[in-house]
Amino acid sequence: MGKGTHFGVERLLRACRKASRNWRTPAFALKCDVRKFFDSIDHGILRSLIVGKVTDPNLLLLLDTLLASFVKVPGKGLPLGNVTSQLFANMYLNELDRFVKHEIKAKYYFRYCDDFVILHSDRTLLENALEEITVFLRQKLLLQLHPHKVEIRKLRQGIDFLGYIVLPHALVLRTSTKKRISKKTTDARHAFEKGKITQETFSAIVASYLGVLSHCRGCILRTMLKKYANDLK
């Protein structure tokens, strides 16, 4: 409980209210994305971080085997989808978390994997923070920020995070997320009508997406999904 994407977005929305004094004063968001993050993770640096937490030699040997099992380029890379990759990735970027919280002293900082946001009322402070973070990532973790996914924008313009757009007094789904939900639900309905999936499976798909929409504004899409659900009754 309290660790899912909805919880994270709700926390970001609350922080936006605080940083802007309930939207009464200007405030800004620095939003960044690490370029080719999983492919760029350095095995040597990751192992040094693991050794700082794990001392059992057998476990270290197993972890070394896992690291050696996938190499994008020599000494770098983690496989997407592996159970351990998310754990290793969080361990790797925990160093960034520590730097942002303790060195830059950011009060409002949110990170999901390699996507992170910092809020502040002073745009210049965020610009300086961006420079410091860029140097830290390059020197300490051998990472680079994606040049086309770094921006500083006013909070009132909305923050794209975890599939939602955080706006004053509202959460809305990202356009690409709405299109994906609409397509997958329509595909599932066609599959149900052709007998490829059961009514129970289709109902579960609709219910899961209605759950997503319950956290934000999405009247047209919600109406469509409710119609699908009512058609099954």
Coordinates of N, CA and C in Angstrom, one line a residue:
M1 N 0.8 -1.2 0.0 CA 0.0 0.0 0.0 C 0.9 1.2 0.0
G2 N 0.4 2.3 -0.7 CA 1.1 3.6 -0.6 C 2.4 3.6 -1.5
K3 N 2.5 2.6 -2.4 CA 3.7 2.6 -3.2 C 3.4 2.6 -4.7
G4 N 2.2 2.7 -5.1 CA 1.8 2.5 -6.5 C 1.9 3.9 -7.3
T5 N 1.7 3.8 -8.6 CA 1.7 5.0 -9.4 C 0.7 6.0 -9.0
H6 N -0.5 5.6 -8.7 CA -1.6 6.5 -8.3 C -1.1 7.3 -7.0
F7 N -0.6 6.6 -6.1 CA -0.1 7.2 -4.9 C 1.0 8.3 -5.2
G8 N 1.9 7.9 -6.1 CA 3.0 8.8 -6.5 C 2.4 10.1 -7.2
V9 N 1.4 9.9 -8.1 CA 0.9 11.1 -8.7 C 0.1 12.0 -7.8
E10 N -0.6 11.3 -6.8 CA -1.3 12.1 -5.8 C -0.4 12.9 -5.0
R11 N 0.8 12.3 -4.6 CA 1.8 13.0 -3.8 C 2.4 14.2 -4.6
L12 N 2.6 14.0 -5.9 CA 3.1 15.1 -6.8 C 2.1 16.2 -6.8
L13 N 0.8 15.9 -7.0 CA -0.2 16.9 -7.0 C -0.3 17.7 -5.7
R14 N -0.1 17.0 -4.6 CA -0.1 17.7 -3.3 C 1.1 18.6 -3.2
A15 N 2.2 18.2 -3.7 CA 3.5 19.0 -3.6 C 3.3 20.2 -4.5
C16 N 2.7 20.0 -5.7 CA 2.4 21.2 -6.6 C 1.6 22.3 -5.8
R17 N 0.6 21.8 -5.1 CA -0.2 22.8 -4.3 C 0.7 23.5 -3.3
K18 N 1.6 22.8 -2.6 CA 2.4 23.4 -1.6 C 3.4 24.4 -2.2
A19 N 4.1 23.9 -3.3 CA 5.1 24.7 -4.0 C 4.6 26.0 -4.5
S20 N 3.3 26.0 -4.9 CA 2.7 27.1 -5.6 C 1.7 27.9 -4.6
R21 N 1.8 27.4 -3.3 CA 0.8 28.0 -2.3 C -0.6 27.9 -2.8
N22 N -1.0 26.7 -3.1 CA -2.3 26.4 -3.6 C -2.6 27.1 -4.9
W23 N -1.6 27.1 -5.8 CA -1.7 27.7 -7.2 C -1.8 29.2 -7.2
R24 N -1.5 29.9 -6.0 CA -1.6 31.3 -6.0 C -0.3 32.0 -6.4
T25 N 0.8 31.4 -6.4 CA 2.1 32.0 -6.8 C 2.8 31.1 -7.8
P26 N 3.6 31.7 -8.7 CA 4.3 31.0 -9.7 C 5.2 29.9 -9.1
A27 N 5.3 28.8 -9.7 CA 6.2 27.7 -9.4 C 6.6 26.9 -10.6
F28 N 7.7 26.2 -10.6 CA 8.2 25.5 -11.8 C 8.5 24.0 -11.5
A29 N 8.6 23.3 -12.5 CA 9.0 21.9 -12.5 C 10.1 21.6 -13.4
L30 N 11.2 21.0 -12.9 CA 12.3 20.5 -13.7 C 12.0 19.0 -13.9
K31 N 11.8 18.6 -15.2 CA 11.5 17.2 -15.5 C 12.6 16.7 -16.4
C32 N 13.1 15.5 -16.0 CA 14.3 14.9 -16.7 C 14.1 13.4 -16.9
D33 N 14.8 12.9 -17.9 CA 14.8 11.5 -18.2 C 16.2 11.1 -18.5
V34 N 16.7 10.0 -18.0 CA 18.0 9.5 -18.3 C 18.1 8.8 -19.6
R35 N 19.0 9.2 -20.4 CA 19.1 8.6 -21.8 C 19.6 7.2 -21.7
K36 N 18.8 6.3 -22.4 CA 19.1 4.9 -22.5 C 19.6 4.3 -21.1
F37 N 18.8 4.5 -20.1 CA 19.2 4.2 -18.8 C 19.6 2.7 -18.6
F38 N 18.8 1.8 -18.9 CA 19.1 0.4 -18.6 C 20.3 -0.1 -19.4
D39 N 20.4 0.4 -20.6 CA 21.6 0.1 -21.5 C 22.9 0.7 -21.0
S40 N 22.8 1.8 -20.2 CA 24.0 2.5 -19.8 C 24.5 2.2 -18.4
I41 N 23.7 1.4 -17.7 CA 24.2 1.1 -16.3 C 25.5 0.3 -16.3
D42 N 26.5 0.9 -15.6 CA 27.8 0.4 -15.6 C 27.9 -0.8 -14.5
H43 N 28.4 -1.9 -15.0 CA 28.5 -3.1 -14.1 C 29.4 -2.9 -12.9
G44 N 30.5 -2.2 -13.2 CA 31.5 -2.0 -12.1 C 31.0 -1.1 -11.0
I45 N 30.3 0.0 -11.4 CA 29.7 0.9 -10.5 C 28.6 0.2 -9.7
L46 N 27.7 -0.5 -10.4 CA 26.6 -1.3 -9.8 C 27.2 -2.3 -8.8
R47 N 28.2 -3.0 -9.2 CA 28.8 -4.0 -8.2 C 29.3 -3.4 -7.0
S48 N 30.0 -2.2 -7.1 CA 30.5 -1.5 -6.0 C 29.4 -1.1 -5.0
L49 N 28.2 -0.8 -5.6 CA 27.1 -0.4 -4.7 C 26.5 -1.7 -4.1
I50 N 26.5 -2.8 -4.8 CA 26.0 -4.0 -4.2 C 26.9 -4.5 -3.1
V51 N 28.2 -4.4 -3.3 CA 29.1 -4.9 -2.3 C 28.9 -4.1 -1.0
G52 N 28.5 -2.8 -1.1 CA 28.3 -2.0 0.1 C 27.1 -2.5 0.9
K53 N 26.2 -3.3 0.2 CA 25.0 -3.8 0.9 C 25.0 -5.3 1.2
V54 N 25.8 -6.0 0.4 CA 25.7 -7.5 0.5 C 27.2 -8.0 0.8
T55 N 27.3 -8.9 1.7 CA 28.6 -9.4 2.1 C 28.7 -10.9 1.9
D56 N 27.6 -11.6 1.7 CA 27.6 -13.1 1.5 C 28.3 -13.4 0.2
P57 N 29.4 -14.2 0.2 CA 30.1 -14.5 -1.0 C 29.3 -15.3 -2.0
N58 N 28.5 -16.2 -1.6 CA 27.7 -16.9 -2.5 C 26.6 -16.1 -3.2
L59 N 26.1 -15.2 -2.5 CA 25.1 -14.3 -3.1 C 25.8 -13.3 -4.1
L60 N 27.0 -12.8 -3.7 CA 27.7 -12.0 -4.6 C 28.1 -12.7 -5.9
L61 N 28.4 -14.0 -5.8 CA 28.7 -14.8 -7.0 C 27.5 -14.9 -7.9
L62 N 26.3 -15.1 -7.3 CA 25.1 -15.2 -8.0 C 24.8 -13.9 -8.7
L63 N 25.0 -12.8 -8.0 CA 24.8 -11.5 -8.6 C 25.7 -11.2 -9.7
D64 N 27.0 -11.6 -9.6 CA 28.0 -11.5 -10.7 C 27.5 -12.3 -11.9
T65 N 27.0 -13.4 -11.7 CA 26.5 -14.3 -12.8 C 25.3 -13.6 -13.5
L66 N 24.4 -13.0 -12.7 CA 23.3 -12.3 -13.3 C 23.8 -11.1 -14.1
L67 N 24.8 -10.3 -13.6 CA 25.3 -9.2 -14.4 C 25.9 -9.6 -15.7
A68 N 26.7 -10.7 -15.6 CA 27.4 -11.2 -16.8 C 26.5 -11.8 -17.8
S69 N 25.3 -12.1 -17.4 CA 24.4 -12.8 -18.4 C 23.8 -12.0 -19.5
F70 N 23.9 -10.6 -19.3 CA 23.4 -9.7 -20.3 C 24.4 -8.5 -20.4
V71 N 24.8 -8.3 -21.6 CA 25.7 -7.2 -21.9 C 25.3 -6.5 -23.2
K72 N 24.9 -5.2 -23.1 CA 24.6 -4.5 -24.3 C 25.9 -4.1 -25.0
V73 N 26.8 -3.5 -24.2 CA 28.2 -3.3 -24.6 C 29.0 -3.7 -23.5
P74 N 30.3 -4.1 -23.7 CA 31.1 -4.6 -22.6 C 31.1 -3.8 -21.3
G75 N 30.6 -4.5 -20.3 CA 30.6 -3.8 -18.9 C 29.4 -3.0 -18.7
K76 N 28.4 -3.0 -19.5 CA 27.2 -2.2 -19.4 C 25.9 -2.9 -19.7
G77 N 24.9 -2.4 -19.1 CA 23.5 -2.9 -19.5 C 22.8 -3.9 -18.6
L78 N 21.5 -3.7 -18.5 CA 20.7 -4.6 -17.7 C 19.5 -5.0 -18.6
P79 N 19.0 -6.2 -18.6 CA 17.9 -6.6 -19.5 C 16.6 -6.1 -19.0
L80 N 15.8 -5.5 -19.9 CA 14.5 -5.0 -19.5 C 13.6 -6.2 -19.2
G81 N 12.8 -6.1 -18.2 CA 11.9 -7.2 -17.8 C 12.4 -8.1 -16.8
N82 N 13.7 -8.3 -16.6 CA 14.1 -9.2 -15.5 C 13.7 -8.7 -14.1
V83 N 13.4 -9.6 -13.3 CA 12.9 -9.2 -11.9 C 14.0 -8.4 -11.2
T84 N 15.3 -8.8 -11.4 CA 16.4 -8.2 -10.7 C 16.7 -6.8 -11.3
S85 N 16.3 -6.5 -12.5 CA 16.7 -5.3 -13.1 C 16.2 -4.1 -12.4
Q86 N 14.9 -4.1 -12.0 CA 14.3 -3.0 -11.4 C 15.0 -2.8 -10.0
L87 N 15.3 -3.9 -9.3 CA 16.0 -3.7 -8.0 C 17.4 -3.1 -8.3
F88 N 18.1 -3.6 -9.2 CA 19.4 -3.0 -9.5 C 19.3 -1.5 -10.0
A89 N 18.3 -1.2 -10.8 CA 18.2 0.1 -11.3 C 17.9 1.1 -10.1
N90 N 17.0 0.7 -9.2 CA 16.7 1.5 -8.0 C 18.0 1.7 -7.1
M91 N 18.7 0.7 -7.0 CA 20.0 0.8 -6.2 C 20.9 1.7 -6.9
Y92 N 21.0 1.7 -8.2 CA 21.9 2.6 -9.0 C 21.5 4.0 -8.8
L93 N 20.2 4.3 -9.0 CA 19.7 5.7 -9.0 C 19.4 6.2 -7.6
N94 N 19.6 5.3 -6.6 CA 19.5 5.7 -5.2 C 20.6 6.7 -4.9
E95 N 21.7 6.6 -5.7 CA 22.8 7.6 -5.5 C 22.4 9.0 -6.0
L96 N 21.6 9.0 -7.1 CA 21.0 10.3 -7.5 C 20.1 10.8 -6.5
D97 N 19.2 10.0 -5.9 CA 18.3 10.4 -4.9 C 19.0 11.1 -3.7
R98 N 20.1 10.4 -3.3 CA 20.8 11.0 -2.1 C 21.4 12.3 -2.5
F99 N 22.0 12.4 -3.7 CA 22.6 13.7 -4.2 C 21.5 14.8 -4.2
V100 N 20.4 14.5 -4.8 CA 19.4 15.5 -4.9 C 18.8 16.0 -3.6
K101 N 18.6 15.0 -2.7 CA 18.0 15.3 -1.4 C 19.0 15.9 -0.4
H102 N 20.3 15.5 -0.4 CA 21.2 15.9 0.6 C 22.2 17.0 0.1
E103 N 22.5 17.0 -1.2 CA 23.5 18.0 -1.7 C 22.7 19.2 -2.3
I104 N 21.8 18.9 -3.2 CA 21.0 20.0 -3.7 C 19.9 20.5 -2.7
K105 N 19.5 19.5 -1.9 CA 18.5 19.8 -0.8 C 17.2 20.1 -1.4
A106 N 16.8 19.4 -2.4 CA 15.4 19.6 -3.0 C 14.3 19.1 -2.1
K107 N 13.4 20.0 -1.8 CA 12.3 19.6 -0.9 C 11.3 18.8 -1.6
Y108 N 11.0 19.1 -2.9 CA 10.0 18.4 -3.6 C 10.6 17.6 -4.8
Y109 N 10.9 16.4 -4.6 CA 11.6 15.5 -5.6 C 10.9 14.2 -5.7
F110 N 10.6 13.8 -7.0 CA 9.9 12.6 -7.3 C 10.6 11.9 -8.4
R111 N 10.8 10.6 -8.2 CA 11.5 9.8 -9.2 C 10.7 8.4 -9.4
Y112 N 10.5 8.1 -10.7 CA 10.0 6.7 -11.0 C 11.0 6.2 -12.0
C113 N 11.8 5.2 -11.6 CA 12.8 4.6 -12.5 C 13.8 5.7 -12.9
D114 N 13.9 6.0 -14.2 CA 14.8 7.0 -14.7 C 14.1 8.4 -15.0
D115 N 12.9 8.5 -14.6 CA 12.1 9.7 -14.9 C 11.9 10.4 -13.6
F116 N 12.4 11.7 -13.5 CA 12.2 12.4 -12.2 C 11.9 13.9 -12.4
V117 N 11.3 14.4 -11.3 CA 10.8 15.8 -11.3 C 11.2 16.5 -10.0
I118 N 11.6 17.7 -10.1 CA 11.9 18.6 -9.0 C 11.0 19.8 -9.1
L119 N 10.4 20.2 -8.0 CA 9.6 21.4 -8.0 C 10.2 22.5 -7.1
H120 N 10.1 23.8 -7.6 CA 10.5 24.9 -6.8 C 9.9 26.2 -7.3
S121 N 9.8 27.2 -6.5 CA 9.3 28.5 -6.9 C 10.3 29.3 -7.6
D122 N 11.6 28.9 -7.6 CA 12.7 29.7 -8.2 C 13.2 29.0 -9.5
R123 N 12.9 29.5 -10.6 CA 13.4 28.9 -11.9 C 14.9 28.8 -11.9
T124 N 15.6 29.9 -11.5 CA 17.0 29.9 -11.5 C 17.6 28.8 -10.7
L125 N 17.0 28.5 -9.5 CA 17.5 27.4 -8.7 C 17.4 26.1 -9.4
L126 N 16.3 25.9 -10.2 CA 16.2 24.6 -10.9 C 17.2 24.5 -12.1
E127 N 17.5 25.7 -12.7 CA 18.5 25.7 -13.8 C 19.9 25.3 -13.2
N128 N 20.2 25.8 -12.0 CA 21.4 25.4 -11.4 C 21.4 24.0 -11.0
A129 N 20.3 23.5 -10.5 CA 20.2 22.1 -10.1 C 20.4 21.2 -11.3
L130 N 19.9 21.6 -12.4 CA 20.0 20.8 -13.6 C 21.5 20.6 -14.0
E131 N 22.3 21.7 -13.9 CA 23.7 21.7 -14.2 C 24.4 20.7 -13.2
E132 N 24.1 20.8 -11.9 CA 24.8 20.0 -10.9 C 24.4 18.5 -11.2
I133 N 23.1 18.2 -11.5 CA 22.7 16.8 -11.7 C 23.4 16.3 -12.9
T134 N 23.5 17.1 -14.0 CA 24.1 16.6 -15.2 C 25.6 16.2 -14.9
V135 N 26.3 17.0 -14.2 CA 27.7 16.7 -13.9 C 27.8 15.5 -13.0
F136 N 26.9 15.4 -12.0 CA 26.9 14.2 -11.1 C 26.7 12.9 -11.8
L137 N 25.6 12.9 -12.7 CA 25.3 11.7 -13.4 C 26.5 11.3 -14.3
R138 N 27.1 12.2 -15.0 CA 28.2 11.9 -15.9 C 29.4 11.4 -15.1
Q139 N 29.8 12.1 -14.0 CA 31.0 11.7 -13.4 C 30.9 10.5 -12.4
K140 N 29.8 10.4 -11.7 CA 29.6 9.4 -10.7 C 28.9 8.1 -11.2
L141 N 28.0 8.3 -12.1 CA 27.2 7.1 -12.6 C 27.4 6.8 -14.1
L142 N 28.2 7.6 -14.8 CA 28.4 7.4 -16.2 C 27.1 7.4 -17.0
L143 N 26.2 8.3 -16.6 CA 24.9 8.5 -17.3 C 24.7 9.8 -17.9
Q144 N 23.8 9.9 -18.8 CA 23.5 11.2 -19.4 C 22.0 11.5 -19.4
L145 N 21.6 12.7 -19.3 CA 20.2 13.0 -19.4 C 19.8 13.1 -20.9
H146 N 18.6 12.7 -21.2 CA 18.1 12.7 -22.6 C 17.9 14.1 -23.0
P147 N 18.6 14.6 -24.1 CA 18.6 16.0 -24.4 C 17.2 16.5 -24.9
H148 N 16.4 15.6 -25.3 CA 15.0 16.0 -25.8 C 13.9 15.8 -24.7
K149 N 14.3 15.3 -23.5 CA 13.4 15.0 -22.5 C 13.7 15.7 -21.2
V150 N 14.4 16.9 -21.3 CA 14.7 17.7 -20.2 C 14.0 19.1 -20.4
E151 N 13.2 19.5 -19.4 CA 12.5 20.8 -19.5 C 12.2 21.4 -18.2
I152 N 12.1 22.7 -18.1 CA 11.6 23.4 -17.0 C 10.4 24.2 -17.4
R153 N 9.3 23.9 -16.8 CA 8.0 24.5 -17.2 C 7.2 25.0 -16.0
K154 N 6.3 25.9 -16.2 CA 5.4 26.4 -15.1 C 4.5 25.2 -14.7
L155 N 4.2 25.2 -13.4 CA 3.3 24.1 -13.0 C 1.9 24.2 -13.6
R156 N 1.5 25.4 -13.9 CA 0.2 25.6 -14.5 C 0.1 25.0 -15.9
Q157 N 1.3 24.8 -16.6 CA 1.3 24.2 -17.9 C 1.1 22.7 -17.8
G158 N 1.2 22.1 -16.6 CA 1.0 20.7 -16.5 C 2.3 19.9 -16.5
I159 N 2.3 18.8 -15.7 CA 3.5 18.0 -15.5 C 3.1 16.6 -16.0
D160 N 3.8 16.0 -17.0 CA 3.6 14.7 -17.5 C 4.4 13.7 -16.6
F161 N 3.7 12.9 -15.8 CA 4.4 12.0 -14.9 C 3.5 10.7 -14.7
L162 N 4.1 9.6 -14.8 CA 3.5 8.3 -14.5 C 2.2 8.1 -15.3
G163 N 2.2 8.6 -16.5 CA 1.0 8.3 -17.4 C -0.1 9.4 -17.2
Y164 N 0.1 10.3 -16.3 CA -0.9 11.3 -16.1 C -0.3 12.7 -16.4
I165 N -1.2 13.7 -16.6 CA -0.8 15.1 -16.6 C -1.4 15.8 -15.4
V166 N -0.5 16.3 -14.5 CA -0.9 17.0 -13.3 C -1.1 18.4 -13.6
L167 N -2.3 18.9 -13.5 CA -2.8 20.2 -13.8 C -3.3 20.8 -12.5
P168 N -3.4 22.2 -12.4 CA -4.1 22.8 -11.3 C -5.5 22.2 -11.1
H169 N -5.7 21.7 -9.9 CA -7.0 21.1 -9.5 C -7.5 19.9 -10.3
A170 N -6.6 19.3 -11.0 CA -7.0 18.1 -11.8 C -5.9 17.2 -12.2
L171 N -6.3 15.9 -12.4 CA -5.4 15.0 -13.1 C -6.1 14.5 -14.3
V172 N -5.3 14.5 -15.4 CA -5.9 13.9 -16.7 C -4.9 12.9 -17.2
L173 N -5.5 12.0 -18.0 CA -4.6 11.0 -18.6 C -3.8 11.5 -19.7
R174 N -2.6 11.1 -19.9 CA -1.8 11.4 -21.0 C -2.5 10.9 -22.3
T175 N -2.4 11.7 -23.4 CA -3.1 11.4 -24.6 C -2.8 10.0 -25.1
S176 N -1.5 9.7 -25.1 CA -1.0 8.3 -25.5 C -1.6 7.2 -24.7
T177 N -1.8 7.5 -23.4 CA -2.4 6.5 -22.5 C -3.8 6.3 -22.8
K178 N -4.6 7.4 -23.1 CA -6.0 7.3 -23.4 C -6.1 6.5 -24.7
K179 N -5.3 6.8 -25.7 CA -5.4 6.0 -27.0 C -5.1 4.5 -26.7
R180 N -4.1 4.2 -25.9 CA -3.7 2.9 -25.6 C -4.9 2.1 -24.9
I181 N -5.5 2.7 -23.9 CA -6.6 2.1 -23.2 C -7.8 1.9 -24.2
S182 N -8.1 2.9 -25.0 CA -9.2 2.7 -26.0 C -9.0 1.6 -26.9
K183 N -7.7 1.5 -27.4 CA -7.4 0.4 -28.4 C -7.5 -0.9 -27.8
K184 N -6.9 -1.1 -26.6 CA -6.8 -2.4 -25.9 C -8.2 -2.8 -25.5
T185 N -9.0 -1.9 -25.1 CA -10.4 -2.3 -24.7 C -11.2 -2.7 -25.9
T186 N -11.1 -1.9 -27.0 CA -11.8 -2.3 -28.2 C -11.3 -3.6 -28.7
D187 N -10.0 -3.9 -28.7 CA -9.5 -5.2 -29.2 C -10.0 -6.3 -28.3
A188 N -10.1 -6.0 -27.0 CA -10.6 -7.1 -26.1 C -12.1 -7.3 -26.3
R189 N -12.8 -6.3 -26.6 CA -14.3 -6.5 -26.9 C -14.4 -7.4 -28.2
H190 N -13.6 -7.1 -29.2 CA -13.7 -7.9 -30.4 C -13.3 -9.3 -30.1
A191 N -12.3 -9.5 -29.3 CA -11.9 -10.9 -28.9 C -13.0 -11.6 -28.2
F192 N -13.7 -10.9 -27.3 CA -14.8 -11.5 -26.5 C -15.9 -11.9 -27.5
E193 N -16.3 -11.0 -28.4 CA -17.4 -11.3 -29.4 C -17.0 -12.4 -30.3
K194 N -15.8 -12.7 -30.5 CA -15.3 -13.8 -31.3 C -15.1 -15.1 -30.5
G195 N -15.3 -15.0 -29.2 CA -15.1 -16.2 -28.3 C -13.7 -16.5 -28.0
K196 N -12.8 -15.5 -28.2 CA -11.4 -15.8 -27.9 C -11.0 -15.6 -26.5
I197 N -11.8 -14.7 -25.8 CA -11.6 -14.6 -24.3 C -13.0 -14.7 -23.7
T198 N -13.0 -15.0 -22.4 CA -14.3 -15.2 -21.7 C -14.9 -13.8 -21.2
Q199 N -16.2 -13.8 -20.9 CA -16.8 -12.6 -20.4 C -16.1 -12.2 -19.1
E200 N -15.7 -13.1 -18.3 CA -15.0 -12.8 -17.0 C -13.7 -12.0 -17.3
T201 N -13.0 -12.5 -18.3 CA -11.7 -11.8 -18.6 C -12.0 -10.4 -19.2
F202 N -12.9 -10.3 -20.0 CA -13.3 -9.0 -20.6 C -13.7 -8.0 -19.5
S203 N -14.6 -8.5 -18.6 CA -15.0 -7.7 -17.5 C -13.9 -7.2 -16.6
A204 N -12.9 -8.1 -16.4 CA -11.7 -7.7 -15.6 C -10.9 -6.6 -16.3
I205 N -10.8 -6.7 -17.6 CA -10.0 -5.7 -18.4 C -10.7 -4.3 -18.2
V206 N -12.1 -4.3 -18.4 CA -12.8 -3.1 -18.3 C -12.7 -2.5 -16.9
A207 N -12.9 -3.4 -15.9 CA -12.8 -2.9 -14.5 C -11.4 -2.3 -14.2
S208 N -10.4 -2.9 -14.7 CA -9.0 -2.4 -14.4 C -8.8 -1.0 -15.0
Y209 N -9.3 -0.8 -16.2 CA -9.2 0.5 -16.8 C -10.1 1.6 -16.2
L210 N -11.3 1.1 -15.7 CA -12.2 2.1 -15.0 C -11.5 2.5 -13.7
G211 N -10.7 1.6 -13.1 CA -9.9 1.9 -11.9 C -8.9 3.0 -12.2
V212 N -8.2 2.9 -13.3 CA -7.3 3.9 -13.7 C -8.0 5.3 -13.9
L213 N -9.1 5.2 -14.5 CA -9.8 6.5 -14.8 C -10.5 7.1 -13.5
S214 N -10.6 6.3 -12.5 CA -11.3 6.8 -11.3 C -10.4 7.8 -10.6
H215 N -9.1 7.9 -11.0 CA -8.1 8.8 -10.3 C -8.0 10.1 -11.1
C216 N -8.7 10.2 -12.2 CA -8.5 11.4 -13.0 C -9.7 11.8 -13.8
R217 N -9.7 12.9 -14.6 CA -10.7 13.2 -15.5 C -10.6 12.5 -16.8
G218 N -11.7 11.9 -17.2 CA -11.7 11.2 -18.5 C -13.1 10.8 -18.9
C219 N -14.0 11.8 -19.0 CA -15.4 11.5 -19.1 C -15.8 10.6 -20.3
I220 N -15.2 11.0 -21.5 CA -15.6 10.3 -22.7 C -15.2 8.9 -22.6
L221 N -13.9 8.6 -22.3 CA -13.4 7.3 -22.2 C -14.1 6.5 -21.1
R222 N -14.4 7.1 -20.0 CA -15.1 6.4 -18.9 C -16.5 6.0 -19.3
T223 N -17.1 6.9 -20.1 CA -18.5 6.6 -20.6 C -18.5 5.4 -21.5
M224 N -17.5 5.3 -22.3 CA -17.3 4.2 -23.3 C -17.1 2.9 -22.5
L225 N -16.3 2.9 -21.5 CA -16.0 1.7 -20.7 C -17.2 1.3 -19.9
K226 N -17.9 2.2 -19.3 CA -19.1 1.9 -18.6 C -20.2 1.3 -19.5
K227 N -20.3 1.8 -20.7 CA -21.2 1.2 -21.7 C -20.8 -0.3 -22.0
Y228 N -19.5 -0.5 -22.2 CA -19.1 -1.9 -22.4 C -19.5 -2.8 -21.2
A229 N -19.3 -2.3 -19.9 CA -19.6 -3.0 -18.8 C -21.1 -3.3 -18.7
N230 N -21.9 -2.3 -19.0 CA -23.4 -2.4 -18.9 C -23.9 -3.4 -20.0
D231 N -23.2 -3.4 -21.1 CA -23.7 -4.4 -22.2 C -23.5 -5.8 -21.7
L232 N -22.7 -6.1 -20.7 CA -22.5 -7.4 -20.3 C -23.5 -7.9 -19.3
K233 N -24.3 -7.0 -18.8 CA -25.2 -7.3 -17.7 C -26.5 -7.9 -18.3

